[in-house]
Amino acid sequence: MSSPRRQAPLSIDPYTQNGFNVRFEWGANGATAIAAGAGAMIVVDVLSFTTTLSVAADAGIEVFPFRVRDATAATFAATRGAMLAVGRREAGDTGVSLSPLSVRRAVADGTLTSSSRLVLPSPNGATVARQLAETGVPVIGACLRNASACANWAVRAVRGPIGVVAAGEWWPGESLRPSVEDLWGAGLIIDALAAAGAGPMSPEAAAARAAFRGVGRNLAMGLAACASGLELANDGYGDEIAVAAEVNSSRKVPVLTGESFKAA
């Protein structure tokens, strides 16, 4: 008796999550992997880029994501007629930084208005968003504050799979540190996508959703107790965490159009 023929392996890229309409991955490399064929990509950086972006979007501020805060960022801001967000310590109690509270204060005192432009550097969320913009896929900036709004808009406005990317943080030496706050944020968005009828979801997306459901009512405490939250608190910025925990408080959907995010 002849031995059974072995089937030739399927020639598919195992990292694209092809065949699933809701996808999930980490960081810039993960974003590239799942962007192929996507109708939209949702970037999540809870502490703090996309949370600060959502506060700016609430006020109608146009936000330009930028990779680094250096001389090139200052030049870029000057050529766009925009304010450049500075470091938290440099900003103090009156300047604008990556802190969502700094944007909220600047709106309250009139430093930033609905006609303002803001360059917001971030090595995490902003970097991933700018990279994805080069693919031509619509990019949405989402966090816990606007998760449901972003999910519902994506389901209504685009056709094709939706990828959710947790930006993560960095270890010393610039290797990706998966951060639980971004996992929870992505999980909430995936949960909202499922509620809006999107699917099927990849195993990776299902795992992120399960992580969010697992934290449940302890989300705010989890944000404060996780590594990124403790890092903020140790540096004296723990009061920002309460803004990040304002779940579904915003209905604005920041969409990256060209170089900048504008509220859809």
Short mmCIF file of C-alpha atoms in Angstrom, two decimals:
data_model
loop_
_atom_site.label_atom_id
_atom_site.label_comp_id
_atom_site.label_asym_id
_atom_site.label_seq_id
_atom_site.Cartn_x
_atom_site.Cartn_y
_atom_site.Cartn_z
CA MET A 1 0.00 0.00 0.00
CA SER A 2 1.37 3.37 -0.94
CA SER A 3 1.78 5.96 1.79
CA PRO A 4 -0.72 8.86 1.79
CA ARG A 5 0.36 12.02 0.06
CA ARG A 6 1.26 14.92 2.24
CA GLN A 7 -0.54 18.12 1.37
CA ALA A 8 1.66 21.02 0.37
CA PRO A 9 1.72 23.74 3.06
CA LEU A 10 -0.47 26.76 2.41
CA SER A 11 1.57 29.72 1.19
CA ILE A 12 0.10 32.33 3.52
CA ASP A 13 1.77 34.79 5.83
CA PRO A 14 0.83 33.57 9.33
CA TYR A 15 1.22 37.03 10.87
CA THR A 16 -1.35 38.97 8.80
CA GLN A 17 -4.40 37.49 10.60
CA ASN A 18 -5.86 37.18 7.11
CA GLY A 19 -9.43 35.86 7.11
CA PHE A 20 -10.38 37.78 10.25
CA ASN A 21 -12.22 41.10 10.12
CA VAL A 22 -11.10 42.21 13.58
CA ARG A 23 -7.35 41.94 14.13
CA PHE A 24 -4.97 42.82 16.96
CA GLU A 25 -1.23 43.29 17.24
CA TRP A 26 1.51 45.17 19.10
CA GLY A 27 3.74 48.05 18.06
CA ALA A 28 5.04 49.25 14.73
CA ASN A 29 5.99 45.81 13.41
CA GLY A 30 2.64 44.35 14.41
CA ALA A 31 0.83 47.25 12.80
CA THR A 32 2.57 46.59 9.50
CA ALA A 33 1.78 42.88 9.71
CA ILE A 34 -2.01 43.28 10.06
CA ALA A 35 -2.50 46.40 7.92
CA ALA A 36 -2.53 44.53 4.59
CA GLY A 37 -6.05 44.65 3.17
CA ALA A 38 -7.44 46.50 6.20
CA GLY A 39 -10.22 49.03 5.86
CA ALA A 40 -9.02 50.97 8.90
CA MET A 41 -6.38 50.79 11.61
CA ILE A 42 -7.04 51.87 15.20
CA VAL A 43 -4.01 52.91 17.25
CA VAL A 44 -4.16 52.70 21.06
CA ASP A 45 -1.71 54.46 23.42
CA VAL A 46 -3.60 54.97 26.68
CA LEU A 47 -0.76 56.52 28.70
CA SER A 48 -0.71 58.90 27.05
CA PHE A 49 -0.69 59.81 23.33
CA THR A 50 -4.20 58.80 22.26
CA THR A 51 -5.76 59.94 25.55
CA THR A 52 -4.25 63.39 25.05
CA LEU A 53 -5.31 63.27 21.39
CA SER A 54 -8.90 62.57 22.47
CA VAL A 55 -8.90 65.57 24.84
CA ALA A 56 -7.60 67.75 22.01
CA ALA A 57 -10.25 66.36 19.62
CA ASP A 58 -12.97 67.23 22.13
CA ALA A 59 -11.87 70.86 21.79
CA GLY A 60 -11.63 70.73 17.97
CA ILE A 61 -7.82 71.01 17.96
CA GLU A 62 -5.94 69.66 14.94
CA VAL A 63 -3.10 67.35 16.09
CA PHE A 64 0.01 66.44 14.14
CA PRO A 65 1.64 63.24 15.44
CA PHE A 66 5.44 63.31 15.46
CA ARG A 67 8.00 60.65 16.34
CA VAL A 68 10.47 62.59 18.46
CA ARG A 69 10.61 65.89 20.31
CA ASP A 70 13.75 67.50 18.90
CA ALA A 71 14.87 70.23 16.52
CA THR A 72 13.12 68.53 13.60
CA ALA A 73 9.84 68.65 15.54
CA ALA A 74 10.30 72.36 16.22
CA THR A 75 10.94 73.02 12.54
CA PHE A 76 7.95 70.92 11.54
CA ALA A 77 5.68 72.81 13.97
CA ALA A 78 6.91 76.18 12.71
CA THR A 79 6.20 75.29 9.08
CA ARG A 80 2.66 74.15 9.99
CA GLY A 81 1.81 77.14 12.16
CA ALA A 82 1.41 74.82 15.10
CA MET A 83 2.34 74.75 18.78
CA LEU A 84 4.89 72.10 19.73
CA ALA A 85 4.11 70.11 22.88
CA VAL A 86 7.15 70.03 25.16
CA GLY A 87 8.27 67.66 27.91
CA ARG A 88 6.18 67.47 31.07
CA ARG A 89 8.85 69.05 33.27
CA GLU A 90 9.52 71.81 30.76
CA ALA A 91 5.78 72.49 30.46
CA GLY A 92 5.32 72.89 34.20
CA ASP A 93 1.86 74.05 35.26
CA THR A 94 1.21 76.30 32.27
CA GLY A 95 2.73 74.74 29.14
CA VAL A 96 1.41 72.04 26.82
CA SER A 97 2.93 68.57 26.87
CA LEU A 98 1.94 64.94 26.25
CA SER A 99 -0.16 65.18 29.42
CA PRO A 100 -3.93 65.26 28.76
CA LEU A 101 -4.30 67.59 31.73
CA SER A 102 -1.98 70.13 30.10
CA VAL A 103 -4.20 70.24 27.01
CA ARG A 104 -7.31 70.53 29.15
CA ARG A 105 -5.79 73.45 31.08
CA ALA A 106 -4.64 75.15 27.87
CA VAL A 107 -8.17 74.93 26.48
CA ALA A 108 -9.64 76.34 29.69
CA ASP A 109 -7.29 79.35 29.72
CA GLY A 110 -7.59 80.03 25.99
CA THR A 111 -4.04 79.07 25.04
CA LEU A 112 -5.52 76.42 22.74
CA THR A 113 -8.75 76.96 20.82
CA SER A 114 -10.74 75.15 18.17
CA SER A 115 -8.59 76.83 15.51
CA SER A 116 -5.31 75.70 17.11
CA ARG A 117 -2.82 73.25 15.68
CA LEU A 118 -0.69 71.09 17.97
CA VAL A 119 2.35 68.95 17.18
CA LEU A 120 2.29 66.06 19.67
CA PRO A 121 5.48 63.95 19.71
CA SER A 122 5.36 60.42 21.08
CA PRO A 123 7.73 57.49 20.48
CA ASN A 124 4.80 55.09 20.79
CA GLY A 125 1.34 56.01 19.50
CA ALA A 126 2.40 58.91 17.30
CA THR A 127 5.15 56.84 15.70
CA VAL A 128 2.81 53.96 14.89
CA ALA A 129 0.17 56.36 13.53
CA ARG A 130 2.63 58.13 11.23
CA GLN A 131 3.95 54.82 9.95
CA LEU A 132 0.44 53.57 9.18
CA ALA A 133 -0.45 56.84 7.45
CA GLU A 134 2.16 55.99 4.82
CA THR A 135 0.18 52.86 3.87
CA GLY A 136 -2.87 54.90 2.86
CA VAL A 137 -5.12 53.02 5.30
CA PRO A 138 -7.38 55.28 7.42
CA VAL A 139 -5.89 55.62 10.92
CA ILE A 140 -8.00 56.27 14.03
CA GLY A 141 -6.55 57.38 17.37
CA ALA A 142 -8.43 55.61 20.16
CA CYS A 143 -8.23 55.19 23.91
CA LEU A 144 -10.52 54.28 26.78
CA ARG A 145 -12.21 57.72 26.59
CA ASN A 146 -13.50 57.30 23.03
CA ALA A 147 -13.40 53.53 22.48
CA SER A 148 -17.06 53.01 21.60
CA ALA A 149 -17.23 56.11 19.40
CA CYS A 150 -14.17 55.00 17.41
CA ALA A 151 -15.42 51.43 17.04
CA ASN A 152 -18.88 52.51 15.90
CA TRP A 153 -17.46 55.03 13.42
CA ALA A 154 -15.09 52.44 11.94
CA VAL A 155 -17.87 49.88 11.43
CA ARG A 156 -20.07 52.48 9.72
CA ALA A 157 -17.47 54.39 7.71
CA VAL A 158 -15.09 51.80 6.27
CA ARG A 159 -15.26 48.54 4.42
CA GLY A 160 -12.88 45.69 5.11
CA PRO A 161 -11.07 44.32 8.14
CA ILE A 162 -10.31 46.58 11.10
CA GLY A 163 -6.93 46.29 12.78
CA VAL A 164 -6.37 47.37 16.39
CA VAL A 165 -2.79 48.13 17.41
CA ALA A 166 -1.61 48.49 21.00
CA ALA A 167 1.34 50.87 20.77
CA GLY A 168 3.03 49.63 23.94
CA GLU A 169 6.00 51.21 25.69
CA TRP A 170 9.77 50.77 25.54
CA TRP A 171 12.27 48.96 27.69
CA PRO A 172 15.70 50.59 28.10
CA GLY A 173 17.53 49.71 24.90
CA GLU A 174 14.43 50.42 22.81
CA SER A 175 12.79 47.02 22.75
CA LEU A 176 8.99 46.92 22.86
CA ARG A 177 7.39 46.56 26.30
CA PRO A 178 3.80 45.29 25.93
CA SER A 179 1.81 47.45 28.35
CA VAL A 180 -1.32 46.24 30.03
CA GLU A 181 -3.11 49.59 29.77
CA ASP A 182 -2.90 49.43 25.97
CA LEU A 183 -4.06 45.81 26.06
CA TRP A 184 -7.13 46.87 28.07
CA GLY A 185 -7.79 49.81 25.74
CA ALA A 186 -7.53 47.59 22.68
CA GLY A 187 -9.77 45.02 24.35
CA LEU A 188 -12.47 47.59 25.04
CA ILE A 189 -12.36 48.74 21.42
CA ILE A 190 -12.54 45.16 20.16
CA ASP A 191 -15.47 44.53 22.48
CA ALA A 192 -17.22 47.59 21.02
CA LEU A 193 -16.41 46.48 17.47
CA ALA A 194 -18.03 43.11 18.19
CA ALA A 195 -21.09 44.82 19.69
CA ALA A 196 -21.38 46.91 16.51
CA GLY A 197 -21.40 43.77 14.37
CA ALA A 198 -17.77 43.48 13.28
CA GLY A 199 -16.23 40.04 13.04
CA PRO A 200 -15.04 37.38 13.03
CA MET A 201 -12.16 38.30 15.32
CA SER A 202 -8.73 36.72 15.31
CA PRO A 203 -7.51 34.71 18.31
CA GLU A 204 -5.22 37.64 19.12
CA ALA A 205 -8.16 40.05 19.13
CA ALA A 206 -10.23 37.67 21.24
CA ALA A 207 -7.42 37.48 23.80
CA ALA A 208 -7.26 41.28 24.07
CA ARG A 209 -11.02 41.42 24.52
CA ALA A 210 -10.82 38.80 27.26
CA ALA A 211 -8.12 40.84 29.04
CA PHE A 212 -10.38 43.89 29.13
CA ARG A 213 -13.35 41.87 30.34
CA GLY A 214 -11.16 40.32 33.00
CA VAL A 215 -10.23 43.65 34.60
CA GLY A 216 -13.92 44.66 34.75
CA ARG A 217 -14.77 47.29 37.32
CA ASN A 218 -11.19 47.40 38.55
CA LEU A 219 -9.99 49.24 35.45
CA ALA A 220 -9.20 52.57 37.15
CA MET A 221 -7.33 50.80 39.96
CA GLY A 222 -5.50 48.70 37.38
CA LEU A 223 -4.36 51.78 35.49
CA ALA A 224 -2.96 53.25 38.69
CA ALA A 225 -1.26 50.00 39.75
CA CYS A 226 0.22 48.89 36.41
CA ALA A 227 3.84 49.61 35.50
CA SER A 228 3.06 52.62 33.29
CA GLY A 229 0.72 54.11 35.89
CA LEU A 230 3.31 53.68 38.64
CA GLU A 231 5.93 55.26 36.42
CA LEU A 232 3.73 58.34 35.95
CA ALA A 233 2.98 58.51 39.67
CA ASN A 234 6.66 58.15 40.61
CA ASP A 235 7.47 61.07 38.32
CA GLY A 236 4.75 63.18 39.93
CA TYR A 237 2.11 62.89 37.20
CA GLY A 238 -0.27 60.34 38.69
CA ASP A 239 -3.22 62.75 38.42
CA GLU A 240 -3.21 62.14 34.64
CA ILE A 241 -4.41 58.57 35.15
CA ALA A 242 -7.93 59.68 36.07
CA VAL A 243 -8.29 61.29 32.63
CA ALA A 244 -7.22 58.07 30.92
CA ALA A 245 -9.86 56.21 32.97
CA GLU A 246 -12.80 58.35 31.70
CA VAL A 247 -14.26 55.38 29.81
CA ASN A 248 -16.42 56.35 26.81
CA SER A 249 -16.69 59.98 27.95
CA SER A 250 -15.85 61.33 24.47
CA ARG A 251 -17.82 61.00 21.24
CA LYS A 252 -15.10 62.53 19.05
CA VAL A 253 -13.24 60.27 16.63
CA PRO A 254 -9.74 61.49 15.68
CA VAL A 255 -8.93 60.36 12.13
CA LEU A 256 -5.50 60.89 10.58
CA THR A 257 -6.00 62.78 7.33
CA GLY A 258 -2.71 63.50 5.61
CA GLU A 259 -0.35 64.70 8.33
CA SER A 260 -2.85 65.46 11.06
CA PHE A 261 -5.65 64.08 13.17
CA LYS A 262 -9.01 65.84 12.89
CA ALA A 263 -12.28 64.90 14.55
CA ALA A 264 -14.48 62.97 12.11
#
